[in-house]
PDB file of C-alpha atoms in Angstrom:
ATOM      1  CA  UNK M   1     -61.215  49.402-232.810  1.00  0.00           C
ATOM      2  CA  UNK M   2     -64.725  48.714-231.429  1.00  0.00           C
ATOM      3  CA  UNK M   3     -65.918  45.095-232.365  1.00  0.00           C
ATOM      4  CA  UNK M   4     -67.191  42.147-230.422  1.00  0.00           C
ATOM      5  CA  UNK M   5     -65.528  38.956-231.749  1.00  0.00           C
ATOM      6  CA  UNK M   6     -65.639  35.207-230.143  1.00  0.00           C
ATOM      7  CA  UNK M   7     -62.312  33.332-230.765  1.00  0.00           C
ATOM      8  CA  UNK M   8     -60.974  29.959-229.943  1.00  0.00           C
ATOM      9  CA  UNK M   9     -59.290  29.649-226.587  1.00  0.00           C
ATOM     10  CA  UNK M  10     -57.400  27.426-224.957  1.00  0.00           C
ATOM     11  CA  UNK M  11     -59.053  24.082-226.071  1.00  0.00           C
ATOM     12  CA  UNK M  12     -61.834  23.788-228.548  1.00  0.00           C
ATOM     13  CA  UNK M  13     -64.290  24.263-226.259  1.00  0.00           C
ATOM     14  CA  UNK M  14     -63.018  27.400-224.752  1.00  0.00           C
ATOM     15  CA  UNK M  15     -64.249  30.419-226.440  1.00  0.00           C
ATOM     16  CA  UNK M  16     -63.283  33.783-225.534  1.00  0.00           C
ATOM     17  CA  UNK M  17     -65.533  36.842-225.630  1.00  0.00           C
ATOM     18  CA  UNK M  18     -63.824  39.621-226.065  1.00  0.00           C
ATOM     19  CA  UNK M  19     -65.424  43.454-226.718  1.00  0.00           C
ATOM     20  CA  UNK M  20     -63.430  46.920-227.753  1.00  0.00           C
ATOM     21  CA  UNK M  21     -64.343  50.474-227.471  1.00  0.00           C
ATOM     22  CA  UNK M  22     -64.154  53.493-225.981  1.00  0.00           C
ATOM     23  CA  UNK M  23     -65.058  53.728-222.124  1.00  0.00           C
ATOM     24  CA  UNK M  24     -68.083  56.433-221.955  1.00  0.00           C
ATOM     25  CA  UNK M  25     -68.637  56.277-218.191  1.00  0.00           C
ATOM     26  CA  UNK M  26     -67.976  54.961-215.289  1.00  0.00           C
ATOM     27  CA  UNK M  27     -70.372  53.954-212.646  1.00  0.00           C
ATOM     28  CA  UNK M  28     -70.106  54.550-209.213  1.00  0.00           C
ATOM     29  CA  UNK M  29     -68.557  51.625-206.846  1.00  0.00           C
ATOM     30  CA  UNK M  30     -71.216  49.528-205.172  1.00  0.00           C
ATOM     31  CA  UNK M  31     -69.317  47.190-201.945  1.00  0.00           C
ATOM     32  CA  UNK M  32     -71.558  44.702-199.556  1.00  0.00           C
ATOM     33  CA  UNK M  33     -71.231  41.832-197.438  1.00  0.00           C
ATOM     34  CA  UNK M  34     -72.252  37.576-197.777  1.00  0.00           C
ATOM     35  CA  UNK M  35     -71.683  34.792-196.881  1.00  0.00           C
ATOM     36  CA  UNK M  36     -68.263  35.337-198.189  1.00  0.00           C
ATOM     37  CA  UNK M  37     -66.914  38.078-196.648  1.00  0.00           C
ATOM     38  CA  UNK M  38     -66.826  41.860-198.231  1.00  0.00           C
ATOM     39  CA  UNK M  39     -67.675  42.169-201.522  1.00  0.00           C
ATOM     40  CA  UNK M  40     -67.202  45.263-204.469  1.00  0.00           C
ATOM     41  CA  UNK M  41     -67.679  45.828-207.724  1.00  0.00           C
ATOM     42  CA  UNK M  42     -67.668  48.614-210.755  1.00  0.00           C
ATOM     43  CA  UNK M  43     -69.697  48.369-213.489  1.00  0.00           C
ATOM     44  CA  UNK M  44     -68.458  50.467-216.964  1.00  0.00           C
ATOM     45  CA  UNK M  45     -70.353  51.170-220.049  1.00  0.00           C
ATOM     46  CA  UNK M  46     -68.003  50.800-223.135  1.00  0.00           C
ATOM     47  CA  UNK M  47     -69.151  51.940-226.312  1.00  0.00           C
ATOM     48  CA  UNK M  48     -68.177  50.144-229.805  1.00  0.00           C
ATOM     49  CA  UNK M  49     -66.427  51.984-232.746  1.00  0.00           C
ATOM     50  CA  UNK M  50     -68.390  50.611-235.568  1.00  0.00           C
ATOM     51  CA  UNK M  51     -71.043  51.612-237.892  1.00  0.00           C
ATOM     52  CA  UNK M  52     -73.315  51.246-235.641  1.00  0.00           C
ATOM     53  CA  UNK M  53     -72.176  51.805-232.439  1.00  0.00           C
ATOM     54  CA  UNK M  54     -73.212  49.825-229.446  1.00  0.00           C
ATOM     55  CA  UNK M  55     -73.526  50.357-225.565  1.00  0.00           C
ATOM     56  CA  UNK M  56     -71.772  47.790-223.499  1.00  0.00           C
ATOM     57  CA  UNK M  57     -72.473  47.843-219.665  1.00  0.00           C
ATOM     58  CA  UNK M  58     -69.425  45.111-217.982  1.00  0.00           C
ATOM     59  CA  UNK M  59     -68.299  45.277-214.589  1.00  0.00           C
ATOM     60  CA  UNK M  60     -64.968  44.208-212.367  1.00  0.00           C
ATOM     61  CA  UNK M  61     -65.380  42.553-209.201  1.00  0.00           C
ATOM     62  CA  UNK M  62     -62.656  42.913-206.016  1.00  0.00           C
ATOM     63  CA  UNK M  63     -59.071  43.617-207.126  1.00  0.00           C
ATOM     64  CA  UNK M  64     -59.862  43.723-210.579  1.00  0.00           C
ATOM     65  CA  UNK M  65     -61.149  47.000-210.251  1.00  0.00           C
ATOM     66  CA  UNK M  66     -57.730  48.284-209.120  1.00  0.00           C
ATOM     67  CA  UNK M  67     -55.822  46.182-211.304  1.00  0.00           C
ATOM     68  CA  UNK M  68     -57.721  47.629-214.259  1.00  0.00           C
ATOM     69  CA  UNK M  69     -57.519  50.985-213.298  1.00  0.00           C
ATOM     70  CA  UNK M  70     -60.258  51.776-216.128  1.00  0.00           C
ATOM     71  CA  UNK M  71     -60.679  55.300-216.853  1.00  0.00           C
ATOM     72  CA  UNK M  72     -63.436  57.416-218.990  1.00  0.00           C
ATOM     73  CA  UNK M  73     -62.177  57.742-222.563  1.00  0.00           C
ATOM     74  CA  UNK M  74     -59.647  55.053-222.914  1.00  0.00           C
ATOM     75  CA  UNK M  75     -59.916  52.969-225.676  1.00  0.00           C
ATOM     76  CA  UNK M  76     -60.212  49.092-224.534  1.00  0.00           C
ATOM     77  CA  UNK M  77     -60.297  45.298-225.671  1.00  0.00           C
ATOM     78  CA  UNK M  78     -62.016  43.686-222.763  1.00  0.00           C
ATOM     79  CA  UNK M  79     -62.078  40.158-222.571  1.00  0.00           C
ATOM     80  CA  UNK M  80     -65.154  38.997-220.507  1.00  0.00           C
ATOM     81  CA  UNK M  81     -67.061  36.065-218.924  1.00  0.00           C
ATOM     82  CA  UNK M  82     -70.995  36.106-219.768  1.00  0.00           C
ATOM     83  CA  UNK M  83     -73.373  34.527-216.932  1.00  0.00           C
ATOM     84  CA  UNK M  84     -77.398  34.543-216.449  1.00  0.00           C
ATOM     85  CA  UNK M  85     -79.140  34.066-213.712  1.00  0.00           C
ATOM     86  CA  UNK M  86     -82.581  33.349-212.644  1.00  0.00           C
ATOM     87  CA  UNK M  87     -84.517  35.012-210.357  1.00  0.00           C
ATOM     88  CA  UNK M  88     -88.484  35.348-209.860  1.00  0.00           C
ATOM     89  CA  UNK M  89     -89.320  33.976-213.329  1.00  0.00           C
ATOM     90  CA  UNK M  90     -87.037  36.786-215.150  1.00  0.00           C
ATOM     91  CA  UNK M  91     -83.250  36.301-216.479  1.00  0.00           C
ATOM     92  CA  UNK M  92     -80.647  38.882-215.751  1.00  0.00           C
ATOM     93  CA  UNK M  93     -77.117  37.990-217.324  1.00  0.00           C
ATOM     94  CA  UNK M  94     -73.739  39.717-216.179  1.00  0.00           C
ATOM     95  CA  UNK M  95     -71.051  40.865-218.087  1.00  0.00           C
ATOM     96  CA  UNK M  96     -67.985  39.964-216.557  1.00  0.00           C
ATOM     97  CA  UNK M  97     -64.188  41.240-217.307  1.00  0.00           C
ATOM     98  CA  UNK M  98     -61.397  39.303-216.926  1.00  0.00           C
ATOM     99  CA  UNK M  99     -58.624  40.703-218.980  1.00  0.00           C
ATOM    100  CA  UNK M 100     -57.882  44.480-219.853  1.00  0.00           C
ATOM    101  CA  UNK M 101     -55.712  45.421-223.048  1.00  0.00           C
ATOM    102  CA  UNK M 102     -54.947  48.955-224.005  1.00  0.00           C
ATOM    103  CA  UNK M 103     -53.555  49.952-227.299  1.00  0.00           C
ATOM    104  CA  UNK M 104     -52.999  46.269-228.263  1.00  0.00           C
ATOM    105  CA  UNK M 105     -50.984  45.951-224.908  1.00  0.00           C
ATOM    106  CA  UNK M 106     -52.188  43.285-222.318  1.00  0.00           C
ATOM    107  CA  UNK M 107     -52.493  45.435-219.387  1.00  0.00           C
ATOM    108  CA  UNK M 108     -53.602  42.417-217.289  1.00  0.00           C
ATOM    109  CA  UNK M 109     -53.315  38.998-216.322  1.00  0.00           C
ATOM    110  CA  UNK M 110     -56.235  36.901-216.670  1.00  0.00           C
ATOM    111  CA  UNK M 111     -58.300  35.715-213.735  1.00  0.00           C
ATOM    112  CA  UNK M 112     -56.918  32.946-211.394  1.00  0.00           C
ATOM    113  CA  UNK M 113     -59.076  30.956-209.642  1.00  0.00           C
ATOM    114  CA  UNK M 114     -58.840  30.525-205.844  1.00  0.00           C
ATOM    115  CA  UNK M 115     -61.074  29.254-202.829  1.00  0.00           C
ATOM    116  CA  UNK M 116     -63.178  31.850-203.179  1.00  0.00           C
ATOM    117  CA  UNK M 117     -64.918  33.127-206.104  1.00  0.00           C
ATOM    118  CA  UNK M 118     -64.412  36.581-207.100  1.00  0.00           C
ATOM    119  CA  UNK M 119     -67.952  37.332-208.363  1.00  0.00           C
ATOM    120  CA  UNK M 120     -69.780  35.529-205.379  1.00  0.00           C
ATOM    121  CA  UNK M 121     -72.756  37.273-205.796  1.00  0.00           C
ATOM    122  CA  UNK M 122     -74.230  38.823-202.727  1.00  0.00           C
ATOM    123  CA  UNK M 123     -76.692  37.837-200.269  1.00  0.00           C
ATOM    124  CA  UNK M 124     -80.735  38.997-200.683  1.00  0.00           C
ATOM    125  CA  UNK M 125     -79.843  40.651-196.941  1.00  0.00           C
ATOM    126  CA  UNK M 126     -76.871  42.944-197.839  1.00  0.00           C
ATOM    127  CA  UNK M 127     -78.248  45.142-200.429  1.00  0.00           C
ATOM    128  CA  UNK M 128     -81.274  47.186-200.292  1.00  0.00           C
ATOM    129  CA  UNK M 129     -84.598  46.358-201.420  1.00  0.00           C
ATOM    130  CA  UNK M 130     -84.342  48.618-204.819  1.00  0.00           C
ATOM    131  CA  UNK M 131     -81.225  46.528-205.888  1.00  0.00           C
ATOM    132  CA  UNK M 132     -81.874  42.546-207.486  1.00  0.00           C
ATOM    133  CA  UNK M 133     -79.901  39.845-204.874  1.00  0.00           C
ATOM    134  CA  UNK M 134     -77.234  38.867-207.394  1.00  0.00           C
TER     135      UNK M 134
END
């Protein structure tokens, strides 16, 4: 356990991005408000098995964080969505998760898109000035 591998998906344009290792902390919940209504998220740091071990920081966004029920010092294959943004001449990607599998088990079903996106990001007016608007 603790690689980072890319594999075909669905079609052959579909790749899936998909990182294992052992959860080394958890970060605090951090909840707002948009446009959109309420918003929450976790973010994780996961930390690869491998010769040279690697510090992942991912996050879960609304239900996922419940559905994940990630805990310190589980051992997990994450599968994850990658996205940058823009934002006063500097890029800032997010780590997304999407699917949870423990012990080779898939402890979750993959996200399901709906009328509202999950990782709406939120508004520059409903987080404090230390935090980035996204």
């Amino acid at each position: 356990m603790g690689s980072i591998s890319i594999c075909s998906g669905f079609s052959r344009k579909a790749k899936i991005l998909e990182i294992s290792g052992k959860i080394i902390e958890l970060l605090e919940v951090k909840s707002g408000q948009s446009a959109n209504g309420e918003w929450r998220k976790q973010e994780y740091i996961l930390e690869t098995e491998t010769e040279y071990p690697k510090k992942i920081c991912f996050m879960a966004w609304g239900d996922k964080i419940d559905q994940f029920n990630i805990q310190q010092g589980e051992n997990l294959a994450v599968s994850v969505d990658l996205e940058s943004r823009e934002y006063n001449g500097r890029w800032y990607t997010d780590v997304k998760a999407w699917k949870v599998s423990r012990d080779g088990a898939d402890d979750s079903r993959p996200y399901s898109s709906s009328s509202q996106d999950p990782y709406e990001a939120p508004s520059a007016t409903s987080i404090d000035n230390t935090d980035i608007p996204f």
